[in-house]
Coordinates of C-alpha atoms in Angstrom, one line a residue:
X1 CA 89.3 23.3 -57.7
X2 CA 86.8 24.2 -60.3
X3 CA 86.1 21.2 -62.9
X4 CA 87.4 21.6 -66.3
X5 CA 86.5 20.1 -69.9
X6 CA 88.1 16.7 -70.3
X7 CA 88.0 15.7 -66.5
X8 CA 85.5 13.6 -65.0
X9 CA 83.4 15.3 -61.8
X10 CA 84.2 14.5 -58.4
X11 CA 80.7 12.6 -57.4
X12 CA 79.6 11.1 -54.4
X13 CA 76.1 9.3 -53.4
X14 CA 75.8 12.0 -50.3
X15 CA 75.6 15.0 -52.5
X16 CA 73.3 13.1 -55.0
X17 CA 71.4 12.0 -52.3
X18 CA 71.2 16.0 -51.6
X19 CA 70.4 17.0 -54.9
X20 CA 67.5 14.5 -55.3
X21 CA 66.3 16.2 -51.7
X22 CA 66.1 19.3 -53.0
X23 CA 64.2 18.4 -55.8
X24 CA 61.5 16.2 -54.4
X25 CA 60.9 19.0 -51.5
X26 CA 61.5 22.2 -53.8
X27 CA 63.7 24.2 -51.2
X28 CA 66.9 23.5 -49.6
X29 CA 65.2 24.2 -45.9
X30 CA 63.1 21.3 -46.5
X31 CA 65.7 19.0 -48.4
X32 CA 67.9 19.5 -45.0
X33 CA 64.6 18.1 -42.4
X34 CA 64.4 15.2 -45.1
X35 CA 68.0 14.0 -44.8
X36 CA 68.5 14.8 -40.9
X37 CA 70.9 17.7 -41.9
X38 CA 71.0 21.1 -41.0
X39 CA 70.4 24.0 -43.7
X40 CA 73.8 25.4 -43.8
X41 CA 75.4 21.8 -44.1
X42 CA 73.1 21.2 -47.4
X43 CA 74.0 24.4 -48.2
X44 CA 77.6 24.2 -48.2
X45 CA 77.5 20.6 -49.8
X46 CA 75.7 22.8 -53.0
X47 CA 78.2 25.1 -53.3
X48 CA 81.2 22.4 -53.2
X49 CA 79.1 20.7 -55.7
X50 CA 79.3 23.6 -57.7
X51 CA 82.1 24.8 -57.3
X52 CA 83.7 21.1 -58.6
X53 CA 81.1 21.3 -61.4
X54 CA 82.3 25.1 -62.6
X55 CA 78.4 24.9 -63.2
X56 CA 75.0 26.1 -60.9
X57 CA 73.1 23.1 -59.8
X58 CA 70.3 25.1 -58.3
X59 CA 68.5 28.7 -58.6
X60 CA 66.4 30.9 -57.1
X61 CA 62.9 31.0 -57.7
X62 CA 60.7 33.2 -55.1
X63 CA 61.1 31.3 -51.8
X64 CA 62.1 28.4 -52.9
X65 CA 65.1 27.1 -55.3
X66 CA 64.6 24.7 -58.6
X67 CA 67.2 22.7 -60.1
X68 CA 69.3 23.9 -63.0
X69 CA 69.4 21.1 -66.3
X70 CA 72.4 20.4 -64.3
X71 CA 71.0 19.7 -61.3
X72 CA 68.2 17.9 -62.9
X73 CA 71.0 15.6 -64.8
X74 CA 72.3 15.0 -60.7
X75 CA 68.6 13.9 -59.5
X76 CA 68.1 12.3 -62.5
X77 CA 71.0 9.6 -61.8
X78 CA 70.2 10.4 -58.4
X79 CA 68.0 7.6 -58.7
X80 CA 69.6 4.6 -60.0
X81 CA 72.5 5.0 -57.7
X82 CA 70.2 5.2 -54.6
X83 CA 68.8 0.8 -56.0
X84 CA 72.5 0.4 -56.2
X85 CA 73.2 1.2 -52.9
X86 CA 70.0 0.1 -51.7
X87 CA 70.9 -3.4 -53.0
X88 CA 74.5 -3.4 -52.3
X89 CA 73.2 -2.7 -48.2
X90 CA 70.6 -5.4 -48.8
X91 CA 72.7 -8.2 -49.7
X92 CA 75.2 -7.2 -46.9
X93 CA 71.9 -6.9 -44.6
X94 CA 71.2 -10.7 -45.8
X95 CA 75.2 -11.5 -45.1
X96 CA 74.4 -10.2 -41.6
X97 CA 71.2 -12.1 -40.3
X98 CA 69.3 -9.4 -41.2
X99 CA 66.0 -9.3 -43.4
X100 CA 64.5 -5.7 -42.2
X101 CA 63.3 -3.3 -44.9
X102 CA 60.8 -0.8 -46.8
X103 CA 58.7 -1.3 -50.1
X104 CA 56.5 1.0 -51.5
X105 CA 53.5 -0.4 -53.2
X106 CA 51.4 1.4 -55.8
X107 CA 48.5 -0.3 -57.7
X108 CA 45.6 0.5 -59.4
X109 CA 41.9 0.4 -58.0
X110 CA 40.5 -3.0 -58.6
X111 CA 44.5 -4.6 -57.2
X112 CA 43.3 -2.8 -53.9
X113 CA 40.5 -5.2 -52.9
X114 CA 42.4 -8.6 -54.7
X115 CA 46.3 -8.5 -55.2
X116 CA 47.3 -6.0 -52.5
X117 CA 45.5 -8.1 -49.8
X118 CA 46.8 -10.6 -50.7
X119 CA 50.5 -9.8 -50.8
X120 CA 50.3 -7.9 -47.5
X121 CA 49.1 -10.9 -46.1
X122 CA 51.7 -13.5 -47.6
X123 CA 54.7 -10.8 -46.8
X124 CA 53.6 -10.3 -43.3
X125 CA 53.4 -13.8 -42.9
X126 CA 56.9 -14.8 -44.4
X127 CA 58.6 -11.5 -43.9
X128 CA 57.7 -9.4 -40.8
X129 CA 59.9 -7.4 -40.4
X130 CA 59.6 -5.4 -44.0
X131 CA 57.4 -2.9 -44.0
X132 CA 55.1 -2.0 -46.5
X133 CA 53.3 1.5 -47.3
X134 CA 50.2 1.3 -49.9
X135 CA 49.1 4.4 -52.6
X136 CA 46.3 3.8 -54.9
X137 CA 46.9 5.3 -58.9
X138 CA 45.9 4.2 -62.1
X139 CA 49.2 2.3 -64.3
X140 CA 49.9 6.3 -65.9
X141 CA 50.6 7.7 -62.1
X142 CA 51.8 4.7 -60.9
X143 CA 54.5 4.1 -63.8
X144 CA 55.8 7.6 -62.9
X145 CA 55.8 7.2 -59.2
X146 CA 58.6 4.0 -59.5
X147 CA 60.4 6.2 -62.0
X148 CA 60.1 9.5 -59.6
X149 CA 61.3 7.5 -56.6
X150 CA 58.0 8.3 -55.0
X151 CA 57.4 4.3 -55.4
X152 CA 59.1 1.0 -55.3
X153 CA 56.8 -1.4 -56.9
X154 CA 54.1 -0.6 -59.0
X155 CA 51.5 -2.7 -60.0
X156 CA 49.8 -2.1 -63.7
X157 CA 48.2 -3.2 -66.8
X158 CA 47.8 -2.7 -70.3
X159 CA 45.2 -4.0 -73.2
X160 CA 47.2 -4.9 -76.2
X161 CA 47.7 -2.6 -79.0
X162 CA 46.6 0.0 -76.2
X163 CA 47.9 3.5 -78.3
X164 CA 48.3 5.2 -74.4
X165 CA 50.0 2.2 -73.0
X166 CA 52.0 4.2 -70.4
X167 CA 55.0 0.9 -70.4
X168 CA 56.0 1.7 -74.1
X169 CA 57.4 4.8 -73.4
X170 CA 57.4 6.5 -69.6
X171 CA 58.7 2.7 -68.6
X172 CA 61.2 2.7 -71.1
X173 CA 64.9 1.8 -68.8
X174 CA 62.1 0.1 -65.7
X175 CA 61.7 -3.2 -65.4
X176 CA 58.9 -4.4 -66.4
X177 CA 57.6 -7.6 -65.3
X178 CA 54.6 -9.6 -66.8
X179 CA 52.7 -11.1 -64.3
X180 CA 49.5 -12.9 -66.0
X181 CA 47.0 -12.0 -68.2
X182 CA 43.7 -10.6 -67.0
X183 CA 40.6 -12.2 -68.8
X184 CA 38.0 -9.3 -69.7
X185 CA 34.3 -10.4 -69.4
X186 CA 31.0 -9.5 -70.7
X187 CA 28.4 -8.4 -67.8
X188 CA 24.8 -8.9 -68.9
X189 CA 21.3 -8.9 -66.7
X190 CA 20.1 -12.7 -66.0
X191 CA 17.7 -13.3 -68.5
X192 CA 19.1 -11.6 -71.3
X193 CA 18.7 -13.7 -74.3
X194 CA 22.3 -13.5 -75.3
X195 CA 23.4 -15.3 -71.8
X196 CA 21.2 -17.8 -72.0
X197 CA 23.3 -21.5 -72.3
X198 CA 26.2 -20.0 -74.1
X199 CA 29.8 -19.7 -72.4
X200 CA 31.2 -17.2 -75.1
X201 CA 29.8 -14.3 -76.7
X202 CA 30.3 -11.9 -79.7
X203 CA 30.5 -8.4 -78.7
X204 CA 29.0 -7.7 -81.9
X205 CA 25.8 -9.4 -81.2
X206 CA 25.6 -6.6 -78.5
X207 CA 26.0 -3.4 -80.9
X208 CA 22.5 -2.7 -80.7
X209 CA 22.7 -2.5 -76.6
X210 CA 23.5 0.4 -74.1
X211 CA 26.6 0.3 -72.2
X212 CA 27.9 1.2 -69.1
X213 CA 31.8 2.1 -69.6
X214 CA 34.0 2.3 -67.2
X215 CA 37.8 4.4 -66.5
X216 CA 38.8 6.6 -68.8
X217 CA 41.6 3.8 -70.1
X218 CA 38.9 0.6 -70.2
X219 CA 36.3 2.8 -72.1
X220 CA 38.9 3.6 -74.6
X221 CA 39.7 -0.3 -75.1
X222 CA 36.0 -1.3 -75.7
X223 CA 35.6 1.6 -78.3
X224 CA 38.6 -0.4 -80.0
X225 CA 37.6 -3.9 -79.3
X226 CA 33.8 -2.2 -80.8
X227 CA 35.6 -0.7 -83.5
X228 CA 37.5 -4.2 -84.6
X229 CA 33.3 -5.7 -84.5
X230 CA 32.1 -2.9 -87.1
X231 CA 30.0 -1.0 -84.4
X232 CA 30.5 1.8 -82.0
X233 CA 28.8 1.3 -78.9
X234 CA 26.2 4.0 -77.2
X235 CA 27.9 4.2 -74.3
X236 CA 25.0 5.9 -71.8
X237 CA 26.6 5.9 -68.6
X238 CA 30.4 5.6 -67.5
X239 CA 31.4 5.3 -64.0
X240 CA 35.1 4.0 -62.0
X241 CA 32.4 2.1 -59.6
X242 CA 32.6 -1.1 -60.0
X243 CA 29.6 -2.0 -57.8
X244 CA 27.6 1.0 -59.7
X245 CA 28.4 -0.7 -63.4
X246 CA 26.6 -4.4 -61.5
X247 CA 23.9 -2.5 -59.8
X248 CA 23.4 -0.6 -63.5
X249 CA 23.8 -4.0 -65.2
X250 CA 21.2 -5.4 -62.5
X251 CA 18.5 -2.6 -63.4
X252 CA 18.9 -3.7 -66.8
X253 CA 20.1 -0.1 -67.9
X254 CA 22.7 -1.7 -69.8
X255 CA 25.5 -4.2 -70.5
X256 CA 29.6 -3.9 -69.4
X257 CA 32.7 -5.4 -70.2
X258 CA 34.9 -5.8 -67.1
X259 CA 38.0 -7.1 -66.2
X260 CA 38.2 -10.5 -64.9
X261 CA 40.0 -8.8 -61.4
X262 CA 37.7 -6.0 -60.8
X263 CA 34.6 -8.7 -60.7
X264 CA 36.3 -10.7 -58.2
X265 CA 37.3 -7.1 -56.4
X266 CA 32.9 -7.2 -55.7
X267 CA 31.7 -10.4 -56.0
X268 CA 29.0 -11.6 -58.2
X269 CA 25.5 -10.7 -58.2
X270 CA 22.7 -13.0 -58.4
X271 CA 20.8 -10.3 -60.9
X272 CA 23.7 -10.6 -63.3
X273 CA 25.0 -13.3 -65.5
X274 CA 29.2 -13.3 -66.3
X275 CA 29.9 -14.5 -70.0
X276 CA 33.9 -14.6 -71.9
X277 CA 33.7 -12.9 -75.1
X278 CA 34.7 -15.1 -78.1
X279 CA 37.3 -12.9 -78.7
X280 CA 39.3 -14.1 -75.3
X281 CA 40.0 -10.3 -74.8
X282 CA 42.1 -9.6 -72.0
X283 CA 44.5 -7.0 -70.5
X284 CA 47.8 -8.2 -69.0
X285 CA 48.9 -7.6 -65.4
X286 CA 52.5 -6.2 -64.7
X287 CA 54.9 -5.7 -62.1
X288 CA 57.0 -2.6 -62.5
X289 CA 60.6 -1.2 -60.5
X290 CA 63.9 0.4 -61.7
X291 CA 66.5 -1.9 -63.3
X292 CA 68.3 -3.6 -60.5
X293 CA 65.6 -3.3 -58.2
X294 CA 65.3 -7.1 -58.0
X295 CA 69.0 -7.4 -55.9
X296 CA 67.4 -5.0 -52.8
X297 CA 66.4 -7.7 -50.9
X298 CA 62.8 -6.5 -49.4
X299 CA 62.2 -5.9 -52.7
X300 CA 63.0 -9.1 -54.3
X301 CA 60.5 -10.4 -51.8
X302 CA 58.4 -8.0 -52.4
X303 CA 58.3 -9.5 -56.3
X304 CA 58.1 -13.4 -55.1
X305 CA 55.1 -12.5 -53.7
X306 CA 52.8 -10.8 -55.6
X307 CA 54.5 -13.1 -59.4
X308 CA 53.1 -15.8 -57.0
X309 CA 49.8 -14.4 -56.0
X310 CA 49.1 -13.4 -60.0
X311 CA 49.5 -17.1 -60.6
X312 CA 46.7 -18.3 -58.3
X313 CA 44.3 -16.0 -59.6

């Protein structure tokens, strides 16, 4: 029976499940190894689909097929309704005895060597049997993975008034979930006369200093924080290393501002002195999923964790 206007379409989570397969591999051979089916099954499953639909969910395009907006409307929802069913198996899992599953962890470079540790550690510890796969990316490509399905959990940050923050827009319909703030701290050689006996400086006393900047999001935030002082900083050398930005610092080739989490991700060095600014600048620390995500059990876990880790540090 082909669909018509007024009715609602026959759906299932199977053929979503299929349509989201076919999407994420880009060909319907592929989609089939993904799902443990064979091609012609996925196959036929399409053209039932779109038969019901009265509309094409997928097209050719050289060797491969690409969704239709139709299709892309199917993986789209695809999503949500694979949490919902991923929750609705966890609680029964947790009505049967059993506390098995799989979260996938995405956070960005300085989390690696602090937070991610850390929560491996704690949910190994309380929770063996859920396993945990780990993918480094900045909050932009991390953001995108949790809403792509590529990623359950993503941990991020932000500055405020950040005019790229990627959680006011691609986050928009996620759950996002503030986990502490993230103090941001001067980094100046031992001896400079600015350090000396003071807990708190004005990043405006440094505007006549060179700087060392570091990812493409930070240097952005201290050309505002700059900006708000009056000054614009000669930034003369930018790097993602944090251990290059201290040995720079060291050298006395310059002066930083880091975040509080990607000092601790080194360690301190005796050649550099660690000051606040009087400012309290900061970025803030976030936990991000799909709505819902918090009723699949591993998952939930997964979030007691690391919201208890963020308040240690």
């Amino acid at each position: 029976m082909i669909h018509l206007p007024g009715q609602s379409p026959d759906l299932d989570a199977n053929v979503l499940r299929v349509v989201r397969a076919v999407h994420e591999t880009g060909s319907i051979t592929a989609a089939a190894a993904a799902l443990g089916y064979s091609q012609p099954a996925v196959s036929q499953q399409l053209k039932r689909l779109e038969h019901r639909l009265g509309l094409a969910v997928v097209e050719r395009v050289g060797r491969g097929v690409r969704l239709t907006e139709a299709g892309f409307v199917l993986a789209r929802h695809a999503v949500t309704v694979a949490t919902a069913l991923d929750a609705a198996a966890g609680e029964i899992a947790e009505l049967q005895g059993l506390r098995a599953g799989l979260v996938r962890l995405v956070a960005f470079p300085s989390a690696s060597a602090t937070l991610v540790p850390s929560l491996l550690a704690r949910m190994t510890a309380q929770h063996s049997q859920i396993s945990i796969t780990y993918l480094e990316a900045e909050p932009p490509e991390a953001v995108a993975a949790v809403r792509e399905n590529r990623a359950d959990l993503a941990i991020t940050f932000s500055y405020p008034g950040d005019r790229v923050d990627p959680h006011r827009e691609s986050a928009q319909g996620l759950r996002v979930a503030t986990l502490r703030r993230d103090e941001m701290m001067l980094v100046l050689p031992v001896g400079h006369s600015l350090g000396a006996g003071v807990a708190h400086i004005d990043l405006g006393d440094l505007a006549d200093e060179n700087w060392v900047a570091g990812c493409p999001r930070c240097r952005g935030h201290l050309l505002d924080l700059c900006d708000r002082r009056g000054f614009a900083p000669r930034i003369s050398y930018e790097t993602d290393n944090v251990a290059a930005v201290f040995g720079l610092v060291e050298a006395g080739i310059g002066v930083a501002l880091l975040p509080a989490l990607a000092i601790e991700s080194v360690g301190r060095r005796a050649g550099v002195a660690i000051r606040a600014t009087t400012g309290r600048d900061h970025r803030t620390l976030h936990a991000v999923t799909v709505a819902g995500a918090e009723r699949v059990p591993a998952l939930a876990a997964a979030l007691r964790a690391i919201a208890a880790i963020a308040q240690v540090g």
